[in-house]
Amino acid sequence: MIPFNEFVEENSFIVCAHRGASGIAPENTMAAVAMALECGAPMVEIDVQYTRDRKMVVFHDDSLERTTDGKGLIKDWTFEDLRKLDAGAWFSPSFVGQRIPALVDVLEELRGRAYVNIEIKPRAASEQAAAELAELIALVKGLEMFGKCVFSSFDHSALVYLRSVETEVRTIALNVPGDERSPVRVVRSCGADGFGCSIEELTKERSEACRHAGIPFGIYTVNTPQELEFVLDHGASGIVTNMPHIVIPHYRMIASTP
Ligand code: G3P
Ligand code: CA
């Protein structure tokens, strides 16, 4: 696998599986990651949260109820206790026994097989939060995956901090819903390499602004062939999808059509 910055130079578009292949497997589990790879996803997006004992885990919500049989906030649980929870049954009985994975295990699964989009969830600024971001960079570097990962967030101050830790980091500023600033201003305000917004926020003004400024932009969550064609018409650089098994074959068909 070539470094992600070289991939971007050589390819005009990338499909990223959202929380793994979360349309066909329970989000942010090893099963969802495995299915994203099976679908041929060149990039996988995951969300990072911290346990009470400061372990980095792959999980979306602050609270456990929606996707596990646990209750309360993930930050109040130890890693050992979280690992006892079922993170697959809510999705389908065939995924009973899926666990909340450690970030390191997900990264090791993806190493050499797909680029990783690590989303950092917004948190209040603190010395501890800063130390954990530095630890995240150290983990990725320790696995020799730094050039294969991008870091995205709605929390643009976290992206600024990441760059202060490591100038070579690649970051994507996710548009905070309701922020009507031009993508150029959003990206420049935090020194990000790219811009991301929802398909509902994708307007001609935003896509033209990105294209004219040469800013790569990705759109979430694009789940159907029609939505894919819509974002391609806008000149998007990538998409985040729950449905890589549908969207990737459709993209390949479009890309191979003269
Ligand atoms: O990649 C963008 C997307 O993941 C952000 O929203 O809520 O799915 O983490 P969310
Ligand atoms: Ca996410």
CSV table of C-alpha atoms and ligand atoms in Angstrom, one decimal:
chain,number,residue,atom,x,y,z
A,1,MET,CA,0.0,0.0,0.0
A,2,ILE,CA,1.3,3.4,-0.9
A,3,PRO,CA,1.0,6.3,1.6
A,4,PHE,CA,-2.4,8.0,1.5
A,5,ASN,CA,-1.1,11.3,0.2
A,6,GLU,CA,0.3,9.5,-2.8
A,7,PHE,CA,-3.0,7.6,-3.3
A,8,VAL,CA,-4.8,11.0,-3.3
A,9,GLU,CA,-2.4,12.3,-5.9
A,10,GLU,CA,-3.0,9.2,-8.1
A,11,ASN,CA,-6.7,8.8,-7.6
A,12,SER,CA,-9.6,11.2,-8.0
A,13,PHE,CA,-12.0,9.4,-5.7
A,14,ILE,CA,-12.1,7.0,-2.7
A,15,VAL,CA,-14.9,5.0,-1.1
A,16,CYS,CA,-14.7,4.7,2.7
A,17,ALA,CA,-16.8,2.2,4.6
A,18,HIS,CA,-18.6,4.1,7.5
A,19,ARG,CA,-18.0,2.4,10.9
A,20,GLY,CA,-17.0,-0.6,8.8
A,21,ALA,CA,-19.6,-2.0,6.5
A,22,SER,CA,-22.2,-0.8,9.0
A,23,GLY,CA,-25.2,-1.4,6.7
A,24,ILE,CA,-24.6,-5.1,6.7
A,25,ALA,CA,-22.8,-5.7,10.1
A,26,PRO,CA,-22.9,-4.1,13.5
A,27,GLU,CA,-21.1,-0.8,13.3
A,28,ASN,CA,-17.5,-0.4,14.6
A,29,THR,CA,-17.1,-4.1,15.3
A,30,MET,CA,-14.5,-6.5,13.9
A,31,ALA,CA,-17.3,-8.1,11.8
A,32,ALA,CA,-18.1,-4.7,10.2
A,33,VAL,CA,-14.4,-4.2,9.5
A,34,ALA,CA,-14.0,-7.6,8.0
A,35,MET,CA,-17.0,-7.1,5.8
A,36,ALA,CA,-15.7,-3.7,4.6
A,37,LEU,CA,-12.5,-5.4,3.5
A,38,GLU,CA,-14.5,-8.2,1.8
A,39,CYS,CA,-16.4,-5.6,-0.1
A,40,GLY,CA,-13.1,-4.1,-1.3
A,41,ALA,CA,-13.3,-0.9,0.6
A,42,PRO,CA,-10.0,1.0,0.1
A,43,MET,CA,-10.7,3.0,3.3
A,44,VAL,CA,-12.5,2.3,6.5
A,45,GLU,CA,-13.9,4.9,8.9
A,46,ILE,CA,-14.0,4.2,12.6
A,47,ASP,CA,-14.9,6.3,15.7
A,48,VAL,CA,-12.6,6.4,18.8
A,49,GLN,CA,-13.8,6.6,22.4
A,50,TYR,CA,-11.9,6.3,25.7
A,51,THR,CA,-12.7,3.9,28.6
A,52,ARG,CA,-12.5,4.8,32.3
A,53,ASP,CA,-9.1,3.2,32.4
A,54,ARG,CA,-8.0,5.2,29.4
A,55,LYS,CA,-8.0,2.5,26.7
A,56,MET,CA,-8.9,3.6,23.2
A,57,VAL,CA,-11.8,1.6,21.8
A,58,VAL,CA,-13.8,1.8,18.6
A,59,PHE,CA,-17.3,3.0,19.3
A,60,HIS,CA,-19.6,5.7,18.1
A,61,ASP,CA,-22.0,6.9,20.8
A,62,ASP,CA,-21.1,8.3,24.2
A,63,SER,CA,-23.6,5.9,25.7
A,64,LEU,CA,-23.9,2.2,25.4
A,65,GLU,CA,-27.6,1.6,25.1
A,66,ARG,CA,-28.1,1.8,21.3
A,67,THR,CA,-25.6,-0.8,20.2
A,68,THR,CA,-24.8,-2.9,23.2
A,69,ASP,CA,-26.6,-4.7,26.1
A,70,GLY,CA,-24.8,-2.3,28.5
A,71,LYS,CA,-26.1,0.9,30.1
A,72,GLY,CA,-24.6,4.3,30.8
A,73,LEU,CA,-21.6,6.1,29.4
A,74,ILE,CA,-18.7,4.4,27.9
A,75,LYS,CA,-16.2,6.6,29.7
A,76,ASP,CA,-17.5,5.2,33.0
A,77,TRP,CA,-16.7,1.6,32.1
A,78,THR,CA,-13.4,-0.2,32.3
A,79,PHE,CA,-12.1,-1.9,29.2
A,80,GLU,CA,-12.3,-5.3,30.8
A,81,ASP,CA,-16.0,-4.8,31.7
A,82,LEU,CA,-16.8,-3.3,28.3
A,83,ARG,CA,-15.4,-6.4,26.6
A,84,LYS,CA,-18.1,-8.5,28.3
A,85,LEU,CA,-20.9,-6.6,26.6
A,86,ASP,CA,-22.5,-7.8,23.4
A,87,ALA,CA,-22.2,-5.3,20.5
A,88,GLY,CA,-23.8,-7.4,17.8
A,89,ALA,CA,-27.1,-8.7,19.0
A,90,TRP,CA,-28.9,-5.4,18.5
A,91,PHE,CA,-28.1,-5.6,14.8
A,92,SER,CA,-29.0,-9.3,14.1
A,93,PRO,CA,-28.9,-12.6,16.0
A,94,SER,CA,-26.2,-13.7,13.6
A,95,PHE,CA,-23.8,-11.2,15.1
A,96,VAL,CA,-24.3,-12.2,18.8
A,97,GLY,CA,-20.9,-12.3,20.5
A,98,GLN,CA,-19.4,-9.3,18.7
A,99,ARG,CA,-17.5,-7.1,21.2
A,100,ILE,CA,-16.5,-3.5,21.4
A,101,PRO,CA,-13.0,-3.7,19.9
A,102,ALA,CA,-9.8,-2.1,21.1
A,103,LEU,CA,-8.5,0.5,18.6
A,104,VAL,CA,-5.2,-1.3,18.4
A,105,ASP,CA,-6.9,-4.5,17.3
A,106,VAL,CA,-8.9,-2.8,14.5
A,107,LEU,CA,-5.8,-1.0,13.3
A,108,GLU,CA,-3.9,-4.2,13.2
A,109,GLU,CA,-6.7,-5.8,11.2
A,110,LEU,CA,-6.6,-3.0,8.7
A,111,ARG,CA,-2.9,-2.6,8.4
A,112,GLY,CA,-1.7,-3.1,4.9
A,113,ARG,CA,-5.2,-3.8,3.7
A,114,ALA,CA,-7.1,-0.4,3.8
A,115,TYR,CA,-6.5,3.2,4.6
A,116,VAL,CA,-8.1,4.3,7.9
A,117,ASN,CA,-10.2,7.3,8.6
A,118,ILE,CA,-10.1,7.8,12.4
A,119,GLU,CA,-12.8,10.1,13.6
A,120,ILE,CA,-12.1,11.9,16.9
A,121,LYS,CA,-15.3,12.6,18.8
A,122,PRO,CA,-15.6,16.2,20.2
A,123,ARG,CA,-14.6,16.6,23.9
A,124,ALA,CA,-13.9,19.5,26.2
A,125,ALA,CA,-10.3,20.6,25.9
A,126,SER,CA,-8.2,19.4,28.8
A,127,GLU,CA,-4.7,18.3,29.5
A,128,GLN,CA,-5.9,14.8,29.5
A,129,ALA,CA,-7.7,15.1,26.1
A,130,ALA,CA,-4.5,16.5,24.6
A,131,ALA,CA,-2.4,13.7,26.1
A,132,GLU,CA,-4.8,11.2,24.6
A,133,LEU,CA,-4.5,12.7,21.1
A,134,ALA,CA,-0.7,12.5,21.4
A,135,GLU,CA,-1.2,8.9,22.5
A,136,LEU,CA,-3.4,8.2,19.5
A,137,ILE,CA,-0.7,9.6,17.1
A,138,ALA,CA,1.9,7.5,19.0
A,139,LEU,CA,-0.2,4.3,18.6
A,140,VAL,CA,-0.6,4.8,14.9
A,141,LYS,CA,3.1,5.6,14.4
A,142,GLY,CA,4.1,2.6,16.6
A,143,LEU,CA,2.1,0.4,14.2
A,144,GLU,CA,3.8,2.0,11.3
A,145,MET,CA,0.4,3.1,9.9
A,146,PHE,CA,0.8,6.9,10.2
A,147,GLY,CA,1.0,7.4,6.4
A,148,LYS,CA,-2.1,5.2,5.9
A,149,CYS,CA,-4.4,7.1,8.3
A,150,VAL,CA,-6.3,10.3,8.2
A,151,PHE,CA,-7.9,12.0,11.2
A,152,SER,CA,-11.3,13.6,10.9
A,153,SER,CA,-13.4,15.5,13.4
A,154,PHE,CA,-16.2,17.9,14.0
A,155,ASP,CA,-13.9,19.2,16.8
A,156,HIS,CA,-11.5,21.4,14.7
A,157,SER,CA,-9.5,22.3,17.8
A,158,ALA,CA,-8.5,18.6,18.1
A,159,LEU,CA,-7.2,18.7,14.5
A,160,VAL,CA,-5.2,21.9,15.3
A,161,TYR,CA,-3.7,20.1,18.3
A,162,LEU,CA,-2.9,17.0,16.2
A,163,ARG,CA,-1.0,19.1,13.8
A,164,SER,CA,0.9,20.7,16.6
A,165,VAL,CA,2.0,17.2,17.7
A,166,GLU,CA,2.9,16.0,14.3
A,167,THR,CA,3.1,18.4,11.3
A,168,GLU,CA,2.8,15.6,8.8
A,169,VAL,CA,-0.6,14.5,10.0
A,170,ARG,CA,-3.5,14.4,7.5
A,171,THR,CA,-6.7,15.9,8.7
A,172,ILE,CA,-10.3,16.3,7.5
A,173,ALA,CA,-12.5,19.1,9.0
A,174,LEU,CA,-16.1,17.8,9.2
A,175,ASN,CA,-18.5,20.6,8.8
A,176,VAL,CA,-20.4,21.3,12.0
A,177,PRO,CA,-24.1,21.2,11.0
A,178,GLY,CA,-25.4,24.8,10.8
A,179,ASP,CA,-21.9,26.2,10.1
A,180,GLU,CA,-22.5,28.2,6.9
A,181,ARG,CA,-18.9,29.3,6.4
A,182,SER,CA,-17.3,28.5,3.1
A,183,PRO,CA,-15.4,25.2,3.2
A,184,VAL,CA,-12.3,27.2,2.4
A,185,ARG,CA,-12.7,29.2,5.6
A,186,VAL,CA,-13.5,26.0,7.6
A,187,VAL,CA,-10.4,24.2,6.4
A,188,ARG,CA,-8.1,27.2,6.7
A,189,SER,CA,-9.2,28.0,10.2
A,190,CYS,CA,-7.8,24.6,11.4
A,191,GLY,CA,-5.2,23.8,8.8
A,192,ALA,CA,-7.0,20.7,7.6
A,193,ASP,CA,-6.1,18.9,4.4
A,194,GLY,CA,-9.7,18.2,3.4
A,195,PHE,CA,-13.3,19.0,4.1
A,196,GLY,CA,-16.2,16.7,4.9
A,197,CYS,CA,-19.9,17.3,5.1
A,198,SER,CA,-23.2,15.4,4.9
A,199,ILE,CA,-25.0,14.8,1.7
A,200,GLU,CA,-27.7,17.1,3.0
A,201,GLU,CA,-25.2,19.9,3.2
A,202,LEU,CA,-23.7,19.3,-0.2
A,203,THR,CA,-24.5,22.4,-2.3
A,204,LYS,CA,-23.2,23.8,-5.5
A,205,GLU,CA,-21.6,26.6,-3.5
A,206,ARG,CA,-19.7,24.2,-1.3
A,207,SER,CA,-18.5,21.9,-4.0
A,208,GLU,CA,-17.4,24.8,-6.3
A,209,ALA,CA,-15.6,26.4,-3.4
A,210,CYS,CA,-13.7,23.2,-2.7
A,211,ARG,CA,-12.9,22.6,-6.3
A,212,HIS,CA,-11.7,26.1,-7.0
A,213,ALA,CA,-9.5,26.1,-3.9
A,214,GLY,CA,-8.2,22.6,-4.7
A,215,ILE,CA,-9.5,21.2,-1.4
A,216,PRO,CA,-10.4,17.5,-1.4
A,217,PHE,CA,-13.9,17.0,-0.1
A,218,GLY,CA,-15.7,13.9,1.1
A,219,ILE,CA,-19.4,13.4,1.6
A,220,TYR,CA,-21.2,11.2,4.2
A,221,THR,CA,-23.4,9.1,4.2
A,222,VAL,CA,-23.8,8.0,0.6
A,223,ASN,CA,-25.7,4.7,0.4
A,224,THR,CA,-27.4,4.4,-3.0
A,225,PRO,CA,-26.3,4.5,-6.6
A,226,GLN,CA,-28.4,7.6,-7.1
A,227,GLU,CA,-26.6,9.4,-4.1
A,228,LEU,CA,-23.3,8.3,-5.5
A,229,GLU,CA,-24.0,9.8,-8.9
A,230,PHE,CA,-25.2,13.0,-7.2
A,231,VAL,CA,-21.9,13.5,-5.3
A,232,LEU,CA,-19.8,12.5,-8.3
A,233,ASP,CA,-21.6,15.2,-10.3
A,234,HIS,CA,-20.4,17.6,-7.6
A,235,GLY,CA,-16.8,16.5,-8.1
A,236,ALA,CA,-16.4,15.0,-4.7
A,237,SER,CA,-13.1,13.4,-3.8
A,238,GLY,CA,-14.7,10.6,-1.8
A,239,ILE,CA,-17.7,9.2,0.1
A,240,VAL,CA,-18.4,7.6,3.3
A,241,THR,CA,-20.9,4.8,3.0
A,242,ASN,CA,-22.7,2.2,5.1
A,243,MET,CA,-23.3,0.1,2.0
A,244,PRO,CA,-19.9,-0.6,0.4
A,245,HIS,CA,-21.4,-3.8,-1.1
A,246,ILE,CA,-23.7,-1.7,-3.2
A,247,VAL,CA,-21.8,1.5,-3.8
A,248,ILE,CA,-18.4,0.0,-4.7
A,249,PRO,CA,-19.6,-2.1,-7.6
A,250,HIS,CA,-21.6,0.8,-8.8
A,251,TYR,CA,-18.6,3.1,-8.7
A,252,ARG,CA,-16.5,0.5,-10.5
A,253,MET,CA,-19.1,0.3,-13.2
A,254,ILE,CA,-19.2,4.1,-13.6
A,255,ALA,CA,-15.4,4.3,-13.6
A,256,SER,CA,-15.0,1.7,-16.2
A,257,THR,CA,-17.6,3.2,-18.6
A,258,PRO,CA,-15.9,5.2,-21.3
B,1,G3P,O1,-17.3,10.5,8.3
B,1,G3P,C1,-18.3,11.3,8.8
B,1,G3P,C2,-19.2,10.7,9.8
B,1,G3P,O2,-18.7,9.5,10.3
B,1,G3P,C3,-19.5,11.6,10.8
B,1,G3P,O3,-20.6,11.3,11.5
B,1,G3P,O4,-22.0,10.6,13.4
B,1,G3P,O5,-21.4,9.0,11.7
B,1,G3P,O6,-19.6,9.7,13.2
B,1,G3P,P1,-20.9,10.1,12.5
B,2,CA,CA,-17.9,8.6,12.4
